[in-house]
XYZ file of C-alpha atoms in Angstrom:
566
model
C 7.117 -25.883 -26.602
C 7.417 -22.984 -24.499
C 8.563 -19.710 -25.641
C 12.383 -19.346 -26.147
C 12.212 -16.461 -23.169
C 10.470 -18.662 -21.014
C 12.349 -21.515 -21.312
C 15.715 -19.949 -19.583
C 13.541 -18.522 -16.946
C 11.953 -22.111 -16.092
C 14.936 -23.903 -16.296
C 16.839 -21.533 -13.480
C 13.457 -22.011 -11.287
C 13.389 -25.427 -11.586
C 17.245 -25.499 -9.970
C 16.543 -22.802 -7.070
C 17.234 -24.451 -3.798
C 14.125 -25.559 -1.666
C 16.079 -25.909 1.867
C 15.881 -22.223 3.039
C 11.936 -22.548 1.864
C 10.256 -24.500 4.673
C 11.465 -22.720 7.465
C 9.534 -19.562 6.050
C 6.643 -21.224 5.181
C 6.529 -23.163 8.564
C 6.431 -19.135 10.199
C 3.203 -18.859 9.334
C 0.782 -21.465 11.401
C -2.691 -19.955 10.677
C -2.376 -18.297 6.840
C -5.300 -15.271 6.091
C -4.146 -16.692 2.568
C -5.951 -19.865 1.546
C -6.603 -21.538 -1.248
C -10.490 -21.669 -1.713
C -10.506 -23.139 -4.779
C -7.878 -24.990 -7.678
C -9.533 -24.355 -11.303
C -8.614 -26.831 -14.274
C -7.123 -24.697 -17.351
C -6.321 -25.611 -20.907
C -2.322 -26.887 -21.272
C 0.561 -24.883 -20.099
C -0.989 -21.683 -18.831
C 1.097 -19.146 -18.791
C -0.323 -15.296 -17.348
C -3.827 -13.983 -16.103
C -5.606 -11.225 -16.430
C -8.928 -9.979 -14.543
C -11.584 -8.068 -15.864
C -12.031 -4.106 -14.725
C -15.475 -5.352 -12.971
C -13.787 -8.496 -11.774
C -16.309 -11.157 -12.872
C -13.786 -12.691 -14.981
C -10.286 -13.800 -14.985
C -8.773 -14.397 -18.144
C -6.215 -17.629 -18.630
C -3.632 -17.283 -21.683
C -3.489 -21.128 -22.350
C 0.160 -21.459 -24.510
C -0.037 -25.278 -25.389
C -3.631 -25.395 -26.551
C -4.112 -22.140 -28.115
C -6.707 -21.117 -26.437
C -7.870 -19.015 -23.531
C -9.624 -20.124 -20.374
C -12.573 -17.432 -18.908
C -13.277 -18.371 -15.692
C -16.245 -16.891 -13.393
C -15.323 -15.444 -10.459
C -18.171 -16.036 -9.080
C -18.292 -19.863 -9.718
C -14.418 -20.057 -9.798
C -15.247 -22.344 -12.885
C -14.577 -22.155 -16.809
C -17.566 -20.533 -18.137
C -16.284 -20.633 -22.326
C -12.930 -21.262 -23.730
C -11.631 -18.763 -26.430
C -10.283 -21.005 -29.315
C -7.950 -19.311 -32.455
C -5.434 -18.021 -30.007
C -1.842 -19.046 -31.392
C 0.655 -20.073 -28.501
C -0.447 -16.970 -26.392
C 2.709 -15.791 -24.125
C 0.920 -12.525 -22.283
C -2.429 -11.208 -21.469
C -4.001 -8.063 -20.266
C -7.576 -6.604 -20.461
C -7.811 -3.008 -20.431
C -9.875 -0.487 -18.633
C -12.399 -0.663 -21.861
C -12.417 -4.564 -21.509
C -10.532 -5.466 -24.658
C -7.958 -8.509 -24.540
C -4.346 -8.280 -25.948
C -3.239 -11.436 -25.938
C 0.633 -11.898 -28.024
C 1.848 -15.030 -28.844
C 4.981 -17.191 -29.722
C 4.179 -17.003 -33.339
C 4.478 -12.902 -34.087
C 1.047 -12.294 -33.736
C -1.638 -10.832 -31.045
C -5.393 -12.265 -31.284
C -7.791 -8.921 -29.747
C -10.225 -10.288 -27.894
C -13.761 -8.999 -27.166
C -15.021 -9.693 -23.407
C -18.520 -8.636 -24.005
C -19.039 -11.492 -26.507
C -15.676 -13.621 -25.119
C -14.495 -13.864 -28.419
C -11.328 -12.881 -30.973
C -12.304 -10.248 -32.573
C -9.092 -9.411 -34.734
C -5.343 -9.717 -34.922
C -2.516 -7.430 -34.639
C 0.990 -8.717 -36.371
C 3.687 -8.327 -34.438
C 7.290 -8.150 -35.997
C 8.842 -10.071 -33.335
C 8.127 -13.335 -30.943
C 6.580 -11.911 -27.489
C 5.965 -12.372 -23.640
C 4.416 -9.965 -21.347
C 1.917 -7.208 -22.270
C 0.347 -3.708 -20.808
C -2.395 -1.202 -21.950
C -2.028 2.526 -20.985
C -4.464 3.470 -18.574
C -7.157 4.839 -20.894
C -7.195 1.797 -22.846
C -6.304 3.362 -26.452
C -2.914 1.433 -26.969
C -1.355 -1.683 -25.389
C 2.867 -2.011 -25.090
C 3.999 -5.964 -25.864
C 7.522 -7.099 -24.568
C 8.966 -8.400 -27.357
C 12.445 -10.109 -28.945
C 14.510 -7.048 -28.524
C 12.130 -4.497 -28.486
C 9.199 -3.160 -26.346
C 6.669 -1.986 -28.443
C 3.600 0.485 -28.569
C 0.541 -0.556 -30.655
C -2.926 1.067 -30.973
C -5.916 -1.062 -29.314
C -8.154 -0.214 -31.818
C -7.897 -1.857 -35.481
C -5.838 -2.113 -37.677
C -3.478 -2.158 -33.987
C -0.252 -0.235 -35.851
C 2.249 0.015 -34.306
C 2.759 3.423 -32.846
C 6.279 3.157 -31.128
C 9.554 1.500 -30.602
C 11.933 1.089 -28.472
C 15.773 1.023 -29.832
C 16.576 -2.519 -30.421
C 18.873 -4.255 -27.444
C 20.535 -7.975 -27.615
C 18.319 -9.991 -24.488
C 14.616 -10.079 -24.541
C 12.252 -8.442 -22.601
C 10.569 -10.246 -20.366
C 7.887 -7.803 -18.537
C 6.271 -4.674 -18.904
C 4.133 -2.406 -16.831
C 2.538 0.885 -17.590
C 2.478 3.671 -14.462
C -0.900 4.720 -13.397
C -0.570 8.240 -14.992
C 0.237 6.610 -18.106
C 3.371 8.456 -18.635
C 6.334 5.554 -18.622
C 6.382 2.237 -19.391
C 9.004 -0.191 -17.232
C 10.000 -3.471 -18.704
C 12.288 -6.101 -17.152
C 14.994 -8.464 -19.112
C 15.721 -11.766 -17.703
C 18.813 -12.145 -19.514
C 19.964 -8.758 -19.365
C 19.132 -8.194 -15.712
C 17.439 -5.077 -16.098
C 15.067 -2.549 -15.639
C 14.036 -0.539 -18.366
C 12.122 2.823 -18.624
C 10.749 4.772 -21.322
C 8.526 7.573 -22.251
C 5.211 5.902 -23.078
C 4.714 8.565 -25.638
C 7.610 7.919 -28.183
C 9.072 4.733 -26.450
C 12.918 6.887 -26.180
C 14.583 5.321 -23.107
C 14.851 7.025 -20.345
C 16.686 5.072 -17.512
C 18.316 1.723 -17.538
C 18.760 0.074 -14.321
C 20.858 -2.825 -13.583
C 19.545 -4.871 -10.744
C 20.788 -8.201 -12.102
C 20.307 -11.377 -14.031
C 17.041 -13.473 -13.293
C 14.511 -9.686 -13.758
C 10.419 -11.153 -14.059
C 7.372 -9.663 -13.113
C 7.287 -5.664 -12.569
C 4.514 -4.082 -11.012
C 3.652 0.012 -10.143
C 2.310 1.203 -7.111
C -1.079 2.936 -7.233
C 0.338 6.395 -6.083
C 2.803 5.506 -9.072
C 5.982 6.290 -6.498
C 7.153 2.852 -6.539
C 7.836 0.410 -9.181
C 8.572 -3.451 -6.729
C 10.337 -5.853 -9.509
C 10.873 -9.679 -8.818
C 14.452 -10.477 -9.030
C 14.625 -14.838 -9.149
C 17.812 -15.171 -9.669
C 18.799 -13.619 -6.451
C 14.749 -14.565 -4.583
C 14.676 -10.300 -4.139
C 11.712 -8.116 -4.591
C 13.448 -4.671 -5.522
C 11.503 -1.521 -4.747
C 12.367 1.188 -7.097
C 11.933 4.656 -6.578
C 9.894 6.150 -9.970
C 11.779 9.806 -9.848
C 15.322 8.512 -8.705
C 15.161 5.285 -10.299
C 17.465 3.886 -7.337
C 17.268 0.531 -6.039
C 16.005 0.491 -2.158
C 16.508 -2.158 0.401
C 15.929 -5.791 -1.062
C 13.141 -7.607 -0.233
C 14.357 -11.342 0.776
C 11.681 -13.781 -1.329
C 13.091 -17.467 -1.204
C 11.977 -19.472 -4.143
C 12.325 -17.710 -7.509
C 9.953 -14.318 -7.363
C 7.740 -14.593 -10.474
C 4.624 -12.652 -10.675
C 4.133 -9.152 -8.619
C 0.572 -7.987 -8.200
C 0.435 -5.092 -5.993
C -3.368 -4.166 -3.967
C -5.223 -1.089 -4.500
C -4.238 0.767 -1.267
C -0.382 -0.047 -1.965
C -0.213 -1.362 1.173
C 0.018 -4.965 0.539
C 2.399 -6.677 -2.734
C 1.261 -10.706 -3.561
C 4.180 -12.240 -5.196
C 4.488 -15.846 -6.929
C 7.576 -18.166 -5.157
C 7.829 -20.441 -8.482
C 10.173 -23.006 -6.606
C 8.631 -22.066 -3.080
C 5.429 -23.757 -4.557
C 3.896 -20.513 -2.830
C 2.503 -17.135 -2.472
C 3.685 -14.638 -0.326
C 1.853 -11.247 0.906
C 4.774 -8.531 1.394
C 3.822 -5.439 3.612
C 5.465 -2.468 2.191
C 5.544 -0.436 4.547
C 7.636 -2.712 6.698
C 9.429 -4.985 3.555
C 8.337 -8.158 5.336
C 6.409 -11.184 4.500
C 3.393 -11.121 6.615
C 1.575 -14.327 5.074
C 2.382 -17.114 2.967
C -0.709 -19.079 0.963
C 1.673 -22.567 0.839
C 0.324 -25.866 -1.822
C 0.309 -23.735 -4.970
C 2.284 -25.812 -7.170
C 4.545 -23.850 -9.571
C 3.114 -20.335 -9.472
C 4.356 -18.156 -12.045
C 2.188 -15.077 -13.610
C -0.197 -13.967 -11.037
C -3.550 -11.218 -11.087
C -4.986 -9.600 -8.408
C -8.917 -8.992 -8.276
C -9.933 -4.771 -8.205
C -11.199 -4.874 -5.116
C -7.898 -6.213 -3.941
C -8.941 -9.468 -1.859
C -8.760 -12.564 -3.848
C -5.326 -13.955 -6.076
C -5.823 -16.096 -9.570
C -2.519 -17.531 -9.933
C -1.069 -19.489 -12.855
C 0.426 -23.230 -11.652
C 2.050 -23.488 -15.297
C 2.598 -26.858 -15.445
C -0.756 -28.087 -13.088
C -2.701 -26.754 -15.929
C -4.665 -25.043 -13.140
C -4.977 -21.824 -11.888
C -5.604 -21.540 -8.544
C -7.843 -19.110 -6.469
C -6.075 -17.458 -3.077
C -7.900 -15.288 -0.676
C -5.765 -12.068 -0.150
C -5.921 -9.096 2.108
C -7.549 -8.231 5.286
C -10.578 -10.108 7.001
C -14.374 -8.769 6.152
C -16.023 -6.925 8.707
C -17.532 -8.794 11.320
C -21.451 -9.057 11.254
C -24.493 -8.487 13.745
C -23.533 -6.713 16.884
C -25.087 -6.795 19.721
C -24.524 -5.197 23.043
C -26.113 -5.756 26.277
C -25.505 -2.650 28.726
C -24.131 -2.913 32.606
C -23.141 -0.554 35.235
C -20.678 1.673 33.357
C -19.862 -1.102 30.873
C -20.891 -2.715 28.114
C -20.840 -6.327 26.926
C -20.690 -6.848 22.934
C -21.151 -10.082 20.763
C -20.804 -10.198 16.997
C -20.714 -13.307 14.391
C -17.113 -14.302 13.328
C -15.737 -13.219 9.894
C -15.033 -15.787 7.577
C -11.145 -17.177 6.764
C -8.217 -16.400 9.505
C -8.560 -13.899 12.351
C -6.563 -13.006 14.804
C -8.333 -10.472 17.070
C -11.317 -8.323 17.062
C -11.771 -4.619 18.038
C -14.951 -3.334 19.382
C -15.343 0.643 19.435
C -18.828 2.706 21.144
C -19.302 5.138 18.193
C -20.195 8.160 20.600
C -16.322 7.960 21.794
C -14.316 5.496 19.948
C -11.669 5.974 22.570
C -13.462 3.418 24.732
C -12.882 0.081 23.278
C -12.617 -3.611 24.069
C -10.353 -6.157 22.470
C -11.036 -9.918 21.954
C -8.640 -12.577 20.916
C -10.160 -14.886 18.279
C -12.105 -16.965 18.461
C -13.974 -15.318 21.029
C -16.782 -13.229 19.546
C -17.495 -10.697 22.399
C -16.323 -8.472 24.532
C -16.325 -5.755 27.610
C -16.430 -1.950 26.706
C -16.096 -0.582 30.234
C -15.430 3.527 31.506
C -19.003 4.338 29.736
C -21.028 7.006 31.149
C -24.282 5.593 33.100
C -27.337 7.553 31.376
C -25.607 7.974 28.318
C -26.885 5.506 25.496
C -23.994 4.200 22.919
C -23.652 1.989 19.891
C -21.333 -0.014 18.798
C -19.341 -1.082 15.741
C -16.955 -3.987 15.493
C -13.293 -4.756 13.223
C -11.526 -7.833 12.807
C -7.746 -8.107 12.119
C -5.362 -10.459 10.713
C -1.956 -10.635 9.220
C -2.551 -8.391 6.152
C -4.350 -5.710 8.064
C -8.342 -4.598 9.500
C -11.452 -4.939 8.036
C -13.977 -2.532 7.613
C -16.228 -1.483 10.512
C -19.231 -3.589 11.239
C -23.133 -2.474 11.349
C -23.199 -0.740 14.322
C -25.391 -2.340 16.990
C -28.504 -0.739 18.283
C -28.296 1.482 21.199
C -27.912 0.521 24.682
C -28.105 3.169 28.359
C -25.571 1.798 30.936
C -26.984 2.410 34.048
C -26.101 2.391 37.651
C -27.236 -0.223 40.621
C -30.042 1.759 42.738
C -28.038 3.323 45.833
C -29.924 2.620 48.973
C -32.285 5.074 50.775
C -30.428 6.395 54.720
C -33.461 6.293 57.294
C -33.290 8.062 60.929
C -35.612 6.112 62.863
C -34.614 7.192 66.333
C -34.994 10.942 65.623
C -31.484 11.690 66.628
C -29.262 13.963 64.781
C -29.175 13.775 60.840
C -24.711 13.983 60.987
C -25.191 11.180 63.629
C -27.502 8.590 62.049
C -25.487 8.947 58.668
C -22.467 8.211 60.244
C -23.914 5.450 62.023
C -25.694 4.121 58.838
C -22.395 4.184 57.470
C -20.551 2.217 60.136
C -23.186 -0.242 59.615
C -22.843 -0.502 55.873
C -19.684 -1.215 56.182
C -19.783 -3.737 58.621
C -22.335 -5.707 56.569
C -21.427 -8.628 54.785
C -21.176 -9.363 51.299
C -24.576 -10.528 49.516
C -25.252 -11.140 46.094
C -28.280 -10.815 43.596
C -28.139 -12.680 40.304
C -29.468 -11.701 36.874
C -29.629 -13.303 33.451
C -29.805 -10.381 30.847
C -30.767 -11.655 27.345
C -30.251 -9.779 24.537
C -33.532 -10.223 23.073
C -36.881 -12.255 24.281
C -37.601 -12.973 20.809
C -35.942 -14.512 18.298
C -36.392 -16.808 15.092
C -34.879 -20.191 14.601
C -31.459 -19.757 13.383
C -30.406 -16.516 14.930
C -28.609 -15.929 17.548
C -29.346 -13.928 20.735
C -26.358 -12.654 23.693
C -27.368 -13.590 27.229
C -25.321 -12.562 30.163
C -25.403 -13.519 33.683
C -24.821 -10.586 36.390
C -23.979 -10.827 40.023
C -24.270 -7.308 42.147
C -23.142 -7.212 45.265
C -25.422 -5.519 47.517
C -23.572 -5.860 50.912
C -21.158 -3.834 52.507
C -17.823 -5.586 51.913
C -16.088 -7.312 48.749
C -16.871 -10.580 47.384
C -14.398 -12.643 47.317
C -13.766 -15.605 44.434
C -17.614 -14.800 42.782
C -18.697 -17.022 40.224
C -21.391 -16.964 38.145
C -23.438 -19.740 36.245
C -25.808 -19.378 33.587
C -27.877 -23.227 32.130
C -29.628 -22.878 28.690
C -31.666 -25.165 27.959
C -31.524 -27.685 24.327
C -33.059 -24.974 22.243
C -30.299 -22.427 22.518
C -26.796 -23.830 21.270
C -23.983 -22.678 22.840
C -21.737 -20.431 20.154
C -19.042 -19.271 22.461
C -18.694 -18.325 25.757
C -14.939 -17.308 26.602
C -13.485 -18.148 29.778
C -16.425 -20.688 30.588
C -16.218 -23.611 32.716
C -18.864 -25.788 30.604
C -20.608 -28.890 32.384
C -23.461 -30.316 29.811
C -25.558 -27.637 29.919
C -24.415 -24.981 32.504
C -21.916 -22.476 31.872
C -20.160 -21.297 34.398
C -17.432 -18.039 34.675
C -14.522 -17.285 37.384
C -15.452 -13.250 38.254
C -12.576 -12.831 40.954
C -13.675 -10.172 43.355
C -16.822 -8.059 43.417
C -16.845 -5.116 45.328
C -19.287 -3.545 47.504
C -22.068 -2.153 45.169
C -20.641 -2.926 42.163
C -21.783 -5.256 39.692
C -19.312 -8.529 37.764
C -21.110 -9.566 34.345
C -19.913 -12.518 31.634
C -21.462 -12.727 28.602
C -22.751 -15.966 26.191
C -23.455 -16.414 22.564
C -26.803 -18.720 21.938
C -28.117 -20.143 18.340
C -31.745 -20.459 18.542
C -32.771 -23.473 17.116
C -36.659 -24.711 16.936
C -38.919 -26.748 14.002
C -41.701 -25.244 16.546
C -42.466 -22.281 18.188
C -41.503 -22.270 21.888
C -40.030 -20.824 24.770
C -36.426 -21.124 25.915
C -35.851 -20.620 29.626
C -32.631 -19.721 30.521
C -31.443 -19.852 34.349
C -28.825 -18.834 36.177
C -27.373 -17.949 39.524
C -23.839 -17.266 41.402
C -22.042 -17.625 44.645
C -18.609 -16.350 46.659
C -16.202 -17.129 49.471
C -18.961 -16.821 52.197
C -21.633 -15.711 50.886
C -24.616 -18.690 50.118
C -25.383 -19.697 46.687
C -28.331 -17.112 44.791
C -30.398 -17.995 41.954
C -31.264 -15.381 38.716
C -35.031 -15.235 37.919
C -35.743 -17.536 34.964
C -35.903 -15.781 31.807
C -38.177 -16.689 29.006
C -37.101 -16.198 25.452
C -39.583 -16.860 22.612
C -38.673 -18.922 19.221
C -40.482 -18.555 16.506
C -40.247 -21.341 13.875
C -38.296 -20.573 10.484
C -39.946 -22.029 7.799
C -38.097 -25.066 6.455
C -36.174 -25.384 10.013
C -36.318 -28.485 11.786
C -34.624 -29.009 15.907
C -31.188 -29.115 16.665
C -29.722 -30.014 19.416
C -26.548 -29.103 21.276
């Protein structure tokens, strides 16, 4: 059976209403959170803990006395710890020793070098959550009616108490300067905080009944406690100790992990059957990760982007992808008049837009709405060579910068040379060359511009097509066209127009002298080496179709590769 805390706690979650539930979960259509992967436990897991170098995640395993180590890297069971009486808790330290208490008055140390028990502390009371100071050199268990302080290294005395109250603690945490220790009472409904030193009480606050998971802000400002009686995450103010604003978090709150910026709080919905990602800033729900079947006790990798939550009666823990997107990769940019057109491969997972910035003045930017994977930096200096670095962005926040791409000169169209063939008056012929500019019609040139001319099976290579208009008047309702042949595959090309083959883009107007340019994303793929021409051309209201020099791009065979087509 379950520990006598936990049974209360499961029975109440079990009986929160699932009608408000859907209608949050159904606000979220495309979830940054996913589930990448469901990992088979031992019987009734009931907490996690992760590893300071976050190549393991710990699984306290209540009904078979055991604990689960799973590889992060795998997301599989690598060993299971045996001799582990009905853990309740766990928590790995900064030093990477386990404290894991258990039903039956005891704590089994464990060593995560070897992934074995490596002793046993006695405990004078039954026990649920657990906490080691920051340095590692004692761990605080929530016990019966106590919360108590024990030394981490053997024989793990006790060191402190707290005075004895009538409901058990539930939770503890520990805040990052190692100062206080906060625990939470189901029962009770409250908040407790004491000196870490001497465990002597030093605020109790009152939220109400239904307290679970606690967790501390890095800064150490904020302590954000789940409330599931009420479905509240409470932020409370560490020097005050007053209650803010509620979080509303439908579906019994259960576990609080909180990332390393302390931007960003994950939090178990036990009845929701979900995770939700809380901005703090803004106290909202920003995501919901929705299939996770009775999540209770959740941990949070260090590096703040993936979730190992408990589903205590799936005997699974399952593996949630948290946080903002990674960066983008490969930018390229292919330079215009004044502009700029960049292409970058897509981030993996959920993506709502990406930012392109020219590192020599950030200030001029583009910004493309995924899935499109390029982009138009335009008000660039002609002469002036720039790179380029790209950031995606989803619900939870932006990524990193990308790479930055290699340089690129925008440069202007050549401006033609006035002649005076008649020998009359310099003021004259100008203005007369002038007059006649103007009154030409518009004409076109086409250009395809590829990114590279070489390229090896497998990458990919940004082609666009360019119409100029060299006449004297705008061009009305331009288009432009660019074919690739069956050795590039088409990767995106926004705005396109796509017949087999042929690509073709709507420019709108082009005016006199200046330049329209669209932009395609090609896969080379080749089992031989050969050449890929690529064609294009473009036309307008009145002005006859033109055709783009064909442009030869090389493929070199990757070993192993064999042809794809389109």
């Amino acid at each position: 059976m379950l520990s006598a805390m936990a049974i209360p706690r499961l029975a109440l979650a079990l009986a929160t209403p699932l009608a408000a539930l859907t209608v949050l979960a159904a606000a979220t259509s495309a979830s940054a959170m996913t589930v990448s992967a469901t990992v088979a436990v031992g019987s009734t897991p009931v907490d996690v803990a992760v590893n300071p170098s976050g190549t393991r995640a710990y699984v306290a395993n209540y009904g078979s006395n055991s604990v689960s180590v799973i590889d992060t890297a795998s997301n599989a069971v690598s060993t299971t710890i045996s001799g582990v009486s009905s853990p309740t808790g766990i928590a790995i330290s900064s030093a990477g020793v386990g404290a894991v208490p258990g039903y039956f008055n005891q704590a089994a140390i464990l060593d995560t070098t070897t992934n074995t028990v490596s002793g046993t502390a006695s405990l004078p009371q039954q026990a649920d959550g657990v906490a080691f100071s920051p340095d590692g050199s004692a761990f605080y268990v929530a016990e019966t009616s106590r919360v108590r302080k024990y030394s981490a290294t053997a024989p793990y005395s006790i060191l402190a108490q707290s005075a004895p109250v009538l409901n058990a603690y539930s939770r503890v945490a520990v805040s990052p300067d190692g100062a206080r220790v906060w625990a939470t009472s189901y029962n009770s409904g409250t908040v407790t905080v004491f000196n870490a030193a001497n465990m002597a009480t030093i605020q109790t606050i009152t939220p109400g009944f239904g307290m679970l998971g606690i967790a501390i802000t890095p800064d150490g400002s904020k302590a954000y406690a789940a409330r599931c009686g009420a479905g509240q995450l409470l932020p409370i103010d560490t020097t005050t100790f007053a209650i803010g604003t509620a979080i509303s978090v439908p579906g019994c709150p259960y576990g609080v992990a909180i990332n390393p910026a302390g931007t960003l709080a994950a939090v178990a919905r036990y009845s929701g059957n979900a995770v939700a990602a809380i901005d703090l800033a803004t106290a909202t729900i920003v995501d919901t990760a929705t299939g996770v079947t009775g999540p209770s006790y959740l941990a949070m990798s260090p590096a703040g982007d993936m979730l190992y939550v408990v589903r205590q009666f799936g005997n699974a823990v399952a593996v949630v992808t948290f946080g903002p997107p990674a960066a983008p990769t490969g930018p390229m940019a292919a330079a215009g008049d004044g502009q700029a057109t960049v292409s970058w491969t897509a981030s993996p997972g959920e993506v709502t837009s990406y930012t392109v910035a020219a590192v020599q003045d950030p200030s001029k930017t583009c910004t493309a709405t995924a899935p499109a994977t390029s982009c138009t930096v335009t008000g660039l200096t002609n002469g002036t060579a720039y790179t380029f670095r790209v950031t995606a962005t989803n619900a939870m926040g932006t990524s990193a910068n990308s790479s930055a791409s290699a340089p690129v000169t925008p440069t202007a169209p050549p401006t033609p040379t006035p002649t005076n063939s008649t020998g009359g008056s310099t003021q004259a012929s100008t203005a007369t060359s002038s007059a006649s500019e103007a009154a030409r019609p518009a004409a076109l040139t086409a250009s395809v511009l590829p990114s590279r001319r070489r390229v090896v099976s497998g990458q990919r290579v940004t082609t666009a097509i360019r119409l100029r208009n060299t006449g004297g008047t705008t061009a009305t309702s331009a288009t432009g066209c660019i074919t690739v042949p069956w050795n590039l595959v088409i990767v995106s090309a926004p705005g396109a127009l796509r017949s087999n083959r042929t690509l073709c883009f709507a420019m709108g107007s082009v005016a006199a002298g200046a330049t329209a340019t669209r932009t395609v994303t090609l896969r080379a793929v080749a089992s031989v080496a050969t050449v890929a021409d690529i064609t294009g051309g473009g036309r307008a209201a009145g002005v006859s179709r033109v055709s783009a020099s064909p442009v030869a791009v090389s493929i070199t065979r990757r070993p192993g590769s064999r042809a794809v087509t389109g």
